[in-house]
Coordinates of C-alpha atoms and ligand atoms in Angstrom, one line a residue:
M1 CA -4.2 -8.1 -38.2
S2 CA -3.7 -6.5 -34.8
H3 CA -6.2 -5.9 -32.1
S4 CA -5.6 -3.8 -29.1
I5 CA -7.5 -3.4 -25.8
P6 CA -6.6 -0.4 -23.8
A7 CA -5.0 -0.9 -20.3
A8 CA -7.5 -0.7 -17.4
D9 CA -7.3 1.7 -14.5
T10 CA -5.0 -0.3 -12.2
S11 CA -5.3 1.7 -9.1
E12 CA -7.6 -0.9 -7.6
W13 CA -5.8 -4.1 -6.6
W14 CA -8.5 -6.5 -7.8
R15 CA -8.3 -5.3 -11.4
T16 CA -5.0 -7.1 -11.9
A17 CA -4.8 -9.5 -8.9
V18 CA -3.9 -13.2 -9.0
I19 CA -6.3 -14.8 -6.5
Y20 CA -5.7 -18.3 -5.1
Q21 CA -8.7 -20.4 -4.0
V22 CA -8.2 -22.3 -0.8
Y23 CA -10.8 -25.1 -0.2
P24 CA -10.3 -25.2 3.5
R25 CA -11.5 -28.8 3.9
S26 CA -8.7 -30.1 1.7
F27 CA -5.8 -27.6 2.1
A28 CA -4.1 -28.4 5.4
D29 CA -5.3 -30.2 8.5
S30 CA -3.7 -29.0 11.8
D31 CA -5.4 -31.3 14.2
G32 CA -5.2 -34.6 12.3
D33 CA -8.9 -35.3 12.1
G34 CA -8.7 -35.7 8.3
I35 CA -10.5 -32.4 7.7
G36 CA -8.6 -29.3 6.7
D37 CA -9.0 -26.3 9.0
L38 CA -8.3 -22.6 9.5
P39 CA -5.1 -23.1 11.7
G40 CA -3.9 -25.4 8.9
V41 CA -4.4 -22.7 6.3
T42 CA -2.7 -20.1 8.5
A43 CA 0.4 -22.3 9.0
R44 CA 0.8 -22.7 5.3
L45 CA 0.1 -19.2 4.1
D46 CA 3.8 -18.5 3.6
A47 CA 3.8 -21.1 0.8
L48 CA 1.2 -19.0 -1.0
A49 CA 3.2 -15.8 -0.4
A50 CA 6.2 -17.6 -1.9
L51 CA 4.1 -18.7 -4.8
G52 CA 3.5 -15.0 -5.5
V53 CA -0.3 -14.6 -5.3
D54 CA -2.0 -11.4 -4.3
A55 CA -5.0 -12.7 -2.5
V56 CA -6.7 -15.8 -1.1
W57 CA -10.3 -16.8 -1.6
L58 CA -11.5 -19.1 1.1
S59 CA -14.4 -21.4 0.2
P60 CA -17.1 -21.6 3.0
F61 CA -15.9 -22.2 6.5
Y62 CA -19.2 -21.6 8.3
P63 CA -21.0 -23.9 10.7
S64 CA -22.7 -26.4 8.4
P65 CA -23.9 -30.0 8.3
Q66 CA -21.5 -30.3 5.3
N67 CA -24.1 -31.9 3.0
D68 CA -22.6 -29.8 0.2
A69 CA -19.1 -29.3 1.7
G70 CA -20.1 -26.1 3.5
Y71 CA -22.2 -24.5 0.8
D72 CA -25.0 -25.4 3.1
V73 CA -24.6 -22.7 5.8
A74 CA -26.2 -23.0 9.2
D75 CA -24.8 -19.7 10.6
Y76 CA -23.3 -17.0 8.4
C77 CA -21.5 -15.3 11.2
D78 CA -19.5 -18.1 12.8
I79 CA -16.9 -20.8 12.0
E80 CA -17.6 -24.5 11.6
P81 CA -16.2 -26.1 14.8
A82 CA -14.2 -28.7 12.7
Y83 CA -12.5 -25.8 11.0
G84 CA -11.8 -23.7 14.1
T85 CA -13.1 -20.5 15.8
L86 CA -13.6 -16.8 15.0
A87 CA -10.3 -16.2 16.8
D88 CA -8.6 -18.7 14.3
F89 CA -10.2 -16.7 11.5
D90 CA -8.9 -13.4 12.8
A91 CA -5.4 -15.0 13.1
L92 CA -5.6 -16.2 9.5
L93 CA -6.6 -12.8 8.3
A94 CA -3.9 -11.0 10.3
R95 CA -1.2 -13.4 9.0
A96 CA -2.4 -13.0 5.4
H97 CA -2.3 -9.2 5.7
D98 CA 1.2 -9.4 7.3
L99 CA 2.3 -11.3 4.3
G100 CA 0.8 -8.7 1.9
M101 CA -2.1 -10.9 0.8
K102 CA -5.8 -10.0 0.8
I103 CA -8.5 -12.4 2.0
I104 CA -11.8 -12.9 0.2
V105 CA -14.6 -15.0 1.9
D106 CA -17.4 -17.0 0.3
L107 CA -20.9 -15.6 0.7
V108 CA -23.8 -18.0 0.0
P109 CA -26.9 -16.0 -0.4
N110 CA -29.1 -18.1 -2.6
H111 CA -29.9 -20.7 0.0
S112 CA -29.0 -21.6 3.6
S113 CA -28.8 -25.0 5.2
S114 CA -32.0 -26.5 6.3
A115 CA -30.3 -26.7 9.7
H116 CA -30.2 -22.8 9.8
R117 CA -32.4 -21.4 12.6
W118 CA -34.3 -19.3 10.1
F119 CA -35.4 -22.4 8.2
Q120 CA -36.2 -24.4 11.3
E121 CA -38.4 -21.5 12.5
A122 CA -40.1 -21.5 9.1
L123 CA -40.8 -25.2 9.4
A124 CA -42.3 -24.7 12.9
S125 CA -44.5 -21.8 11.7
A126 CA -47.8 -21.9 9.8
P127 CA -48.1 -21.6 6.0
G128 CA -48.4 -17.8 5.2
S129 CA -46.4 -16.8 8.3
P130 CA -43.5 -14.3 8.0
E131 CA -41.1 -17.1 8.9
R132 CA -42.2 -19.1 5.9
A133 CA -41.9 -16.0 3.7
R134 CA -38.1 -16.0 4.2
Y135 CA -37.9 -19.0 1.9
L136 CA -39.9 -20.2 -1.1
F137 CA -42.7 -22.3 0.3
R138 CA -45.6 -23.1 -2.1
A139 CA -48.7 -25.3 -2.2
G140 CA -48.4 -28.4 -4.4
R141 CA -50.3 -29.0 -7.6
G142 CA -52.9 -31.7 -8.3
P143 CA -55.1 -33.6 -6.0
E144 CA -54.2 -32.9 -2.3
G145 CA -51.3 -30.8 -3.5
A146 CA -49.3 -34.0 -4.0
Q147 CA -47.3 -32.8 -7.0
A148 CA -44.5 -30.3 -6.9
P149 CA -45.5 -26.7 -7.6
N150 CA -43.5 -26.7 -10.9
N151 CA -41.1 -28.8 -13.0
W152 CA -37.9 -27.3 -11.8
Q153 CA -35.0 -29.7 -11.3
S154 CA -32.2 -29.5 -8.7
C155 CA -28.8 -28.7 -10.2
F156 CA -27.7 -31.9 -8.4
G157 CA -30.4 -34.0 -10.0
G158 CA -34.0 -34.9 -9.0
P159 CA -36.8 -32.4 -8.3
A160 CA -36.0 -28.9 -6.9
W161 CA -39.0 -29.2 -4.5
T162 CA -39.4 -31.1 -1.2
R163 CA -42.7 -31.4 0.6
V164 CA -42.8 -30.8 4.3
V165 CA -44.8 -32.3 7.1
E166 CA -46.7 -29.5 8.9
P167 CA -46.4 -29.2 12.6
D168 CA -49.8 -30.9 13.0
G169 CA -48.5 -34.0 11.2
T170 CA -50.3 -33.5 7.9
P171 CA -48.5 -33.4 4.4
G172 CA -48.0 -29.7 3.8
E173 CA -46.3 -27.1 1.6
W174 CA -43.3 -27.6 -0.7
Y175 CA -40.1 -25.6 -0.5
L176 CA -37.8 -24.8 -3.3
H177 CA -34.1 -25.9 -3.4
L178 CA -32.2 -25.4 -6.6
F179 CA -29.5 -27.6 -5.0
D180 CA -29.7 -30.3 -2.4
S181 CA -32.9 -30.7 -0.4
S182 CA -30.9 -29.5 2.6
Q183 CA -30.3 -26.2 0.9
P184 CA -33.6 -24.3 0.8
D185 CA -33.7 -21.2 -1.4
F186 CA -34.3 -17.8 0.2
D187 CA -37.0 -15.5 -1.2
W188 CA -35.0 -12.5 -2.2
S189 CA -38.2 -10.4 -2.9
N190 CA -38.5 -10.3 0.9
T191 CA -36.9 -7.2 2.5
W192 CA -36.3 -9.3 5.7
V193 CA -33.8 -11.4 3.8
R194 CA -32.2 -8.4 2.2
E195 CA -31.6 -6.8 5.7
R196 CA -30.1 -10.0 7.1
F197 CA -27.6 -10.2 4.3
R198 CA -26.6 -6.5 4.7
E199 CA -25.8 -7.4 8.3
I200 CA -23.8 -10.4 7.2
L201 CA -21.7 -8.3 4.8
R202 CA -21.0 -5.8 7.6
F203 CA -20.1 -8.5 10.0
W204 CA -17.2 -9.7 7.8
L205 CA -16.3 -6.3 6.5
D206 CA -16.0 -5.1 10.1
R207 CA -13.7 -8.1 10.8
G208 CA -11.4 -6.8 8.0
V209 CA -12.1 -9.0 4.9
D210 CA -11.1 -7.6 1.6
G211 CA -14.0 -9.0 -0.4
F212 CA -16.5 -11.7 -1.1
R213 CA -16.9 -14.4 -3.7
V214 CA -20.7 -14.6 -4.2
D215 CA -22.1 -18.1 -4.7
V216 CA -24.8 -18.6 -7.4
A217 CA -24.9 -14.8 -8.0
H218 CA -27.2 -15.3 -11.0
G219 CA -29.9 -17.2 -9.1
L220 CA -31.2 -15.2 -6.2
I221 CA -34.3 -13.8 -8.0
K222 CA -36.9 -16.2 -9.4
E223 CA -39.5 -15.2 -12.0
D224 CA -42.8 -14.1 -10.6
G225 CA -45.3 -16.9 -10.3
L226 CA -42.5 -19.5 -10.5
P227 CA -43.5 -20.8 -14.0
D228 CA -42.4 -24.1 -15.4
N229 CA -38.9 -24.2 -16.9
P230 CA -38.9 -24.7 -20.7
A231 CA -35.1 -25.4 -20.8
G232 CA -33.5 -28.8 -20.1
P233 CA -32.1 -29.4 -16.6
D234 CA -28.5 -29.8 -17.9
D235 CA -28.2 -26.6 -19.9
F236 CA -26.3 -24.4 -17.4
F237 CA -26.4 -21.4 -19.7
A238 CA -30.0 -21.5 -21.0
P239 CA -32.5 -18.8 -20.0
T240 CA -34.6 -20.2 -17.2
P241 CA -37.1 -18.7 -14.8
F242 CA -34.5 -18.8 -12.1
W243 CA -31.2 -17.7 -13.6
A244 CA -30.3 -14.2 -14.6
Q245 CA -33.5 -12.4 -13.8
D246 CA -33.2 -8.6 -14.2
E247 CA -34.1 -7.8 -10.6
V248 CA -31.0 -9.6 -9.3
H249 CA -28.9 -6.6 -10.2
D250 CA -30.7 -4.5 -7.6
V251 CA -29.3 -6.8 -4.9
Y252 CA -25.7 -6.1 -6.0
R253 CA -26.3 -2.3 -6.3
D254 CA -27.4 -2.4 -2.8
W255 CA -24.4 -4.4 -1.6
R256 CA -22.1 -2.1 -3.6
E257 CA -23.3 0.7 -1.4
V258 CA -22.5 -1.2 1.7
L259 CA -19.0 -2.0 0.5
E260 CA -18.4 1.7 -0.5
E261 CA -19.0 2.6 3.2
Y262 CA -15.7 0.9 4.0
D263 CA -12.1 1.9 3.5
G264 CA -9.8 0.1 1.2
D265 CA -10.9 -1.4 -2.1
R266 CA -13.4 -4.1 -0.8
M267 CA -14.7 -6.1 -3.7
M268 CA -17.2 -8.7 -4.8
C269 CA -16.7 -11.5 -7.4
G270 CA -19.8 -13.2 -8.7
E271 CA -20.2 -16.9 -9.5
V272 CA -22.3 -16.2 -12.6
W273 CA -23.0 -19.0 -15.1
V274 CA -24.5 -16.7 -17.8
T275 CA -23.8 -16.2 -21.5
P276 CA -23.1 -14.5 -23.7
L277 CA -20.2 -12.5 -22.2
S278 CA -22.0 -9.2 -22.9
K279 CA -24.7 -10.4 -20.6
L280 CA -22.3 -11.7 -18.0
A281 CA -20.7 -8.2 -18.0
T282 CA -23.9 -6.6 -16.7
W283 CA -23.0 -8.1 -13.3
V284 CA -19.9 -5.9 -13.2
R285 CA -21.3 -2.6 -14.3
P286 CA -19.8 0.3 -12.3
D287 CA -22.4 0.2 -9.5
E288 CA -22.6 -3.6 -9.1
M289 CA -20.0 -6.2 -8.6
H290 CA -16.3 -5.7 -9.3
Q291 CA -15.5 -9.1 -10.9
A292 CA -17.4 -12.1 -12.3
F293 CA -15.8 -15.5 -13.0
N294 CA -15.2 -15.9 -16.7
F295 CA -16.7 -19.4 -17.1
V296 CA -16.8 -18.9 -20.9
Y297 CA -13.0 -18.9 -20.8
L298 CA -12.9 -21.9 -18.5
S299 CA -15.3 -23.8 -20.9
T300 CA -13.3 -23.0 -24.0
A301 CA -11.8 -26.0 -25.7
W302 CA -8.0 -26.4 -26.2
D303 CA -8.2 -25.0 -29.6
A304 CA -6.4 -21.9 -30.8
A305 CA -9.2 -20.3 -32.8
A306 CA -11.7 -20.9 -30.0
L307 CA -9.4 -19.5 -27.4
R308 CA -8.7 -16.4 -29.4
T309 CA -12.4 -15.7 -29.9
S310 CA -13.0 -16.3 -26.2
I311 CA -10.1 -13.9 -25.2
D312 CA -11.2 -11.2 -27.6
D313 CA -14.9 -11.5 -26.6
S314 CA -14.0 -11.4 -22.9
L315 CA -11.7 -8.3 -23.2
A316 CA -14.3 -6.5 -25.3
A317 CA -17.3 -7.3 -23.1
F318 CA -15.7 -6.4 -19.8
H319 CA -14.0 -3.3 -21.2
E320 CA -17.4 -2.1 -22.4
V321 CA -18.5 -1.8 -18.7
G322 CA -15.1 -0.7 -17.3
A323 CA -14.4 -3.9 -15.5
P324 CA -11.4 -6.2 -15.8
S325 CA -11.8 -9.6 -17.3
T326 CA -11.2 -12.5 -15.0
W327 CA -9.4 -15.7 -16.2
V328 CA -9.9 -19.1 -14.6
L329 CA -9.2 -22.7 -15.5
S330 CA -10.1 -24.7 -12.4
N331 CA -12.1 -24.5 -9.2
H332 CA -13.8 -26.9 -6.8
D333 CA -16.7 -27.6 -9.1
V334 CA -15.0 -28.6 -12.4
V335 CA -12.6 -31.4 -13.5
R336 CA -9.1 -30.2 -12.9
H337 CA -7.6 -28.7 -16.0
A338 CA -4.5 -30.9 -15.7
T339 CA -6.8 -33.7 -16.6
R340 CA -9.6 -31.9 -18.5
L341 CA -7.4 -30.5 -21.2
G342 CA -6.4 -34.0 -22.3
F343 CA -10.0 -34.9 -23.3
A344 CA -11.3 -34.5 -26.9
P345 CA -12.3 -30.8 -27.4
D346 CA -16.0 -31.7 -27.5
A347 CA -16.0 -33.7 -24.3
W348 CA -18.7 -32.5 -21.9
L349 CA -17.4 -33.0 -18.3
F350 CA -19.6 -30.9 -16.0
H351 CA -21.0 -33.9 -14.2
G352 CA -17.6 -35.1 -13.3
I353 CA -15.5 -38.1 -14.3
G354 CA -14.7 -41.4 -12.8
P355 CA -13.3 -44.9 -13.7
A356 CA -16.1 -45.6 -16.2
T357 CA -15.8 -42.3 -18.1
D358 CA -15.1 -42.7 -21.8
G359 CA -11.9 -41.3 -23.3
L360 CA -9.9 -40.8 -20.1
P361 CA -6.9 -38.8 -21.3
D362 CA -3.2 -39.5 -21.4
P363 CA -2.0 -37.8 -18.1
A364 CA 1.3 -36.6 -19.6
L365 CA -0.5 -35.0 -22.6
A366 CA -3.1 -33.3 -20.3
L367 CA -0.4 -32.0 -18.0
K368 CA 1.6 -30.7 -20.9
R369 CA -1.4 -28.7 -22.1
A370 CA -2.2 -27.5 -18.6
R371 CA 1.3 -26.0 -18.3
A372 CA 0.9 -24.3 -21.7
A373 CA -2.6 -23.1 -20.8
I374 CA -1.4 -21.4 -17.5
L375 CA 1.3 -19.5 -19.3
L376 CA -1.3 -18.4 -21.8
M377 CA -3.7 -17.4 -19.1
L378 CA -1.3 -15.6 -16.8
A379 CA -0.2 -13.4 -19.7
L380 CA -3.7 -12.0 -20.3
P381 CA -4.6 -8.6 -18.9
G382 CA -7.0 -8.7 -16.0
S383 CA -7.4 -10.7 -12.8
A384 CA -6.5 -14.4 -12.7
Y385 CA -8.0 -17.1 -10.3
L386 CA -6.0 -20.2 -9.4
Y387 CA -7.4 -23.3 -7.6
Q388 CA -5.3 -25.0 -4.9
G389 CA -3.2 -27.8 -6.3
E390 CA -3.1 -26.6 -9.8
E391 CA 0.3 -25.1 -9.1
L392 CA 1.4 -28.7 -8.5
G393 CA 0.0 -29.9 -11.8
L394 CA -2.4 -32.0 -9.8
P395 CA -4.7 -34.2 -11.9
E396 CA -8.3 -35.0 -11.1
A397 CA -8.6 -38.0 -8.7
V398 CA -10.5 -40.4 -11.0
D399 CA -10.4 -43.7 -9.0
I400 CA -12.3 -42.7 -5.9
P401 CA -14.2 -45.8 -4.6
D402 CA -17.9 -45.4 -4.8
E403 CA -18.4 -45.7 -1.1
A404 CA -16.0 -42.9 -0.4
R405 CA -17.8 -40.3 -2.7
Q406 CA -19.4 -37.4 -0.9
D407 CA -20.8 -35.1 -3.5
P408 CA -24.6 -34.7 -3.2
A409 CA -24.7 -34.9 -7.0
W410 CA -23.4 -38.5 -6.8
H411 CA -25.9 -39.5 -4.2
R412 CA -28.9 -37.7 -5.7
T413 CA -28.4 -39.3 -9.1
G414 CA -27.7 -42.8 -7.7
G415 CA -24.2 -42.7 -9.0
E416 CA -25.1 -41.6 -12.5
R417 CA -23.0 -38.4 -12.0
Y418 CA -19.6 -38.8 -10.5
G419 CA -19.7 -35.2 -9.3
R420 CA -16.9 -33.1 -8.0
D421 CA -15.0 -35.1 -5.4
G422 CA -12.2 -35.7 -7.8
C423 CA -11.0 -32.1 -7.7
R424 CA -11.5 -31.8 -3.9
V425 CA -9.0 -34.4 -2.6
P426 CA -6.6 -33.1 0.1
I427 CA -3.5 -31.7 -1.6
P428 CA 0.0 -33.1 -1.1
W429 CA 2.7 -31.1 0.7
D430 CA 5.4 -33.6 1.6
A431 CA 6.1 -36.7 -0.4
D432 CA 7.1 -38.9 2.6
S433 CA 4.7 -37.8 5.3
P434 CA 1.4 -39.3 6.3
A435 CA -1.4 -38.0 4.0
Y436 CA 1.5 -36.4 2.0
G437 CA 1.8 -33.8 4.8
F438 CA -1.9 -32.8 4.7
N439 CA -1.7 -33.7 8.4
E440 CA 0.3 -35.8 10.8
T441 CA -2.1 -38.7 11.2
G442 CA -2.7 -39.8 7.6
A443 CA -6.5 -39.3 7.9
S444 CA -8.2 -37.8 4.9
W445 CA -11.9 -37.1 4.4
L446 CA -11.5 -38.2 0.7
P447 CA -8.9 -40.9 -0.1
Q448 CA -5.7 -39.6 -1.7
P449 CA -4.4 -41.5 -4.7
S450 CA -1.4 -43.7 -3.9
D451 CA 0.7 -42.1 -6.7
W452 CA 0.6 -38.5 -5.6
A453 CA 4.1 -38.3 -4.0
V454 CA 5.5 -37.0 -7.3
Y455 CA 3.1 -34.0 -7.0
A456 CA 4.2 -33.1 -3.4
R457 CA 5.3 -29.5 -3.0
D458 CA 8.5 -30.3 -1.2
V459 CA 9.6 -32.4 -4.2
Q460 CA 8.6 -29.7 -6.7
E461 CA 10.4 -27.0 -4.8
Q462 CA 13.7 -28.7 -5.5
D463 CA 13.0 -29.1 -9.2
P464 CA 13.4 -26.2 -11.5
A465 CA 11.4 -28.0 -14.2
S466 CA 8.5 -28.7 -11.9
T467 CA 5.0 -27.2 -12.4
L468 CA 5.4 -25.4 -9.1
S469 CA 8.6 -23.7 -10.4
L470 CA 6.8 -22.8 -13.6
Y471 CA 4.0 -21.1 -11.7
R472 CA 6.4 -19.3 -9.5
A473 CA 8.4 -18.0 -12.4
A474 CA 5.3 -17.0 -14.4
L475 CA 3.8 -15.1 -11.4
A476 CA 7.0 -13.3 -10.7
L477 CA 7.4 -12.3 -14.4
R478 CA 3.7 -11.3 -14.6
R479 CA 4.5 -8.8 -11.9
T480 CA 7.8 -7.6 -13.4
Y481 CA 6.2 -7.0 -16.8
V482 CA 2.9 -5.8 -15.3
L483 CA 1.0 -8.1 -17.5
G484 CA -2.2 -7.8 -15.4
S485 CA -2.7 -4.2 -16.5
G486 CA -1.2 -4.6 -20.0
T487 CA -2.6 -4.3 -23.4
L488 CA -3.0 -7.4 -25.6
R489 CA -2.0 -7.1 -29.3
W490 CA -2.3 -10.1 -31.6
A491 CA 0.7 -10.6 -33.8
D492 CA 0.3 -10.8 -37.6
E493 CA 1.7 -14.3 -37.5
S494 CA -0.9 -15.6 -35.0
D495 CA -3.0 -18.1 -36.9
E496 CA -5.7 -20.7 -36.3
D497 CA -3.2 -23.2 -34.7
V498 CA -0.6 -21.0 -33.0
L499 CA -1.5 -18.0 -30.8
I500 CA 1.0 -15.2 -30.8
F501 CA 0.4 -11.9 -29.0
G502 CA 2.3 -9.1 -27.3
N503 CA 1.4 -7.7 -23.9
G504 CA 3.8 -4.8 -23.0
E505 CA 7.3 -6.0 -23.5
V506 CA 6.4 -9.7 -23.5
R507 CA 5.6 -11.8 -26.6
V508 CA 3.5 -14.9 -25.9
V509 CA 3.5 -17.9 -28.2
A510 CA 1.2 -20.9 -27.6
N511 CA 1.5 -23.7 -30.0
L512 CA -1.8 -25.7 -30.3
S513 CA -0.8 -27.2 -33.6
A514 CA 0.5 -30.8 -34.1
V515 CA 3.9 -29.8 -35.2
G516 CA 6.8 -27.7 -33.7
V517 CA 7.0 -24.0 -34.6
P518 CA 10.2 -21.9 -34.7
L519 CA 10.3 -19.3 -31.9
P520 CA 10.5 -15.8 -33.3
E521 CA 13.9 -14.4 -34.0
G522 CA 15.3 -11.5 -32.0
F523 CA 13.7 -12.6 -28.8
E524 CA 14.9 -14.6 -25.8
V525 CA 12.8 -17.0 -23.8
V526 CA 12.0 -15.8 -20.2
V527 CA 9.8 -18.8 -19.3
R528 CA 8.5 -21.8 -21.2
S529 CA 6.1 -24.6 -20.4
G530 CA 8.3 -27.3 -21.8
G531 CA 10.9 -28.2 -24.3
V532 CA 14.3 -26.6 -25.1
G533 CA 15.9 -24.9 -28.1
P534 CA 14.6 -22.7 -30.9
V535 CA 11.5 -24.8 -31.7
L536 CA 8.3 -24.7 -29.6
G537 CA 6.8 -28.2 -29.6
P538 CA 3.1 -29.0 -29.9
D539 CA 1.1 -28.1 -26.7
E540 CA 3.9 -25.8 -25.5
A541 CA 3.9 -22.1 -24.7
A542 CA 6.6 -19.5 -24.0
W543 CA 7.0 -15.9 -23.0
L544 CA 9.8 -14.0 -24.7
V545 CA 11.3 -10.5 -24.6
S546 CA 13.5 -8.7 -27.1
A547 CA 17.0 -10.1 -26.9
G548 CA 19.0 -8.2 -24.4
R549 CA 16.0 -7.0 -22.4
S550 CA 15.4 -9.8 -19.9
Ligands
NOJ601 C1 -21.7 -23.1 -6.4 C2 -20.6 -23.7 -5.6 O1 -19.4 -23.4 -6.1 C3 -20.9 -25.2 -5.5 O2 -19.8 -25.9 -4.9 C4 -22.1 -25.4 -4.7 O3 -22.4 -26.8 -4.7 C5 -23.3 -24.6 -5.3 N1 -22.9 -23.3 -5.7 C6 -24.4 -24.5 -4.3 O4 -24.0 -23.6 -3.3
MG602 MG1 -8.7 -30.7 11.1

């Protein structure tokens, strides 16, 4: 059986781009305070150009109390002092553009920090005031309004409502926070909020950014009346009164018009935890966003049949609306795939892992699968997202001491959820330097594991068999063979354990079976995730081209 998806229009860069996520706090620290910063990023951009990515997405760098690592924004149009200044941002942007890379910034529209002036003004104003109407303040239920307005739970655990003390000292209204209590949700039915965010978009577009990654892009609109949530708190994908409300699409149609006023192909990518894929694709209809993260793919088990279904469904669903599929395996919210893929296929890891987690995998097996998985992913037509450190094969940091953990999910659940610190540890650059070259002082806001020297970039640069060399080779070949805009055709021999497909001139084989499989005859290997010789071992993948064509 063969199955073909037509090539997309590739005139717009984002349709085929490989986009690298920088988590500024943990990328490179120029001033040695243990916290990564923008001058640190700028100084290391050439490493990303050498890797061969097209664009960089920067997680939030705005002024913030850092209760949620910057996803609690206290000013949308400035830079966190620990990270630098607007001049530092301009220098970063200019350097990236000089190197031929685009810059995407993170926009956090669902909520601000409680330290934001807009929320502080709301607290100081009376119930019913225009200031309160920026956020979702409501009277409590029950005697004296002592119970929360509804049963919604915070994504980080505990109730999604906090009661305020009114300026006159009496217990007062409650405000909604789908995340930490220091992250109050905006009321997006309020035109005042909509106007402010149009201004924020323009502020960054005027500065020259190439696009936005939009945080919680399925959550801005809440169902009228804020009814109780019938779904359980842990079901990310279930319909709820706060995810995927139809009116949320109006916001993105409005933003699309703002972006269209600017030259260049400015784009938006939504963080949208919605299924099925056909529903997710409604975020990227022609007059809405350009991309949405494909978390269905990220959530797919290391299983050939499941991956094939996920790939087919993704290509079909996004093609239906004229958008490219995105592909992603890791980000700052999930267990790094160089650890995750070693778990049993049914392991549910979205609350993070730590020393007491059952079934911690064999690191060598997990890395082997991660290397095969990236060759599979980078051969798929569309746009691919990489997360800093994955090109080093970096595993999740599992043994973080309890007292060092920072994630609000850890604190709000009394340590029941490990949370996301394990994928946010500052990355290693130089094996023999303090903090592995993250800075010159050795300080690090999260402790780095003592055995990370082997993952350092300077070591891997010298080693043709390293994961870094694999990523570089694959990214260069992806460009040479224009795989991002190609057409995927499953080969007849593809089966429930071994995935085989063609994309343009390249034939991709990924062996998810327990035994070696012979590589097809008449082809030569241009890159492989592991092994040598004519047999592809279990958990290995390879790209091949017709003999004599490489
Ligand atoms: C999604 C972000 O990726 C995550 O890190 C953050 O905690 C929540 N949104 C809240 O902003
Ligand atoms: Mg610093």
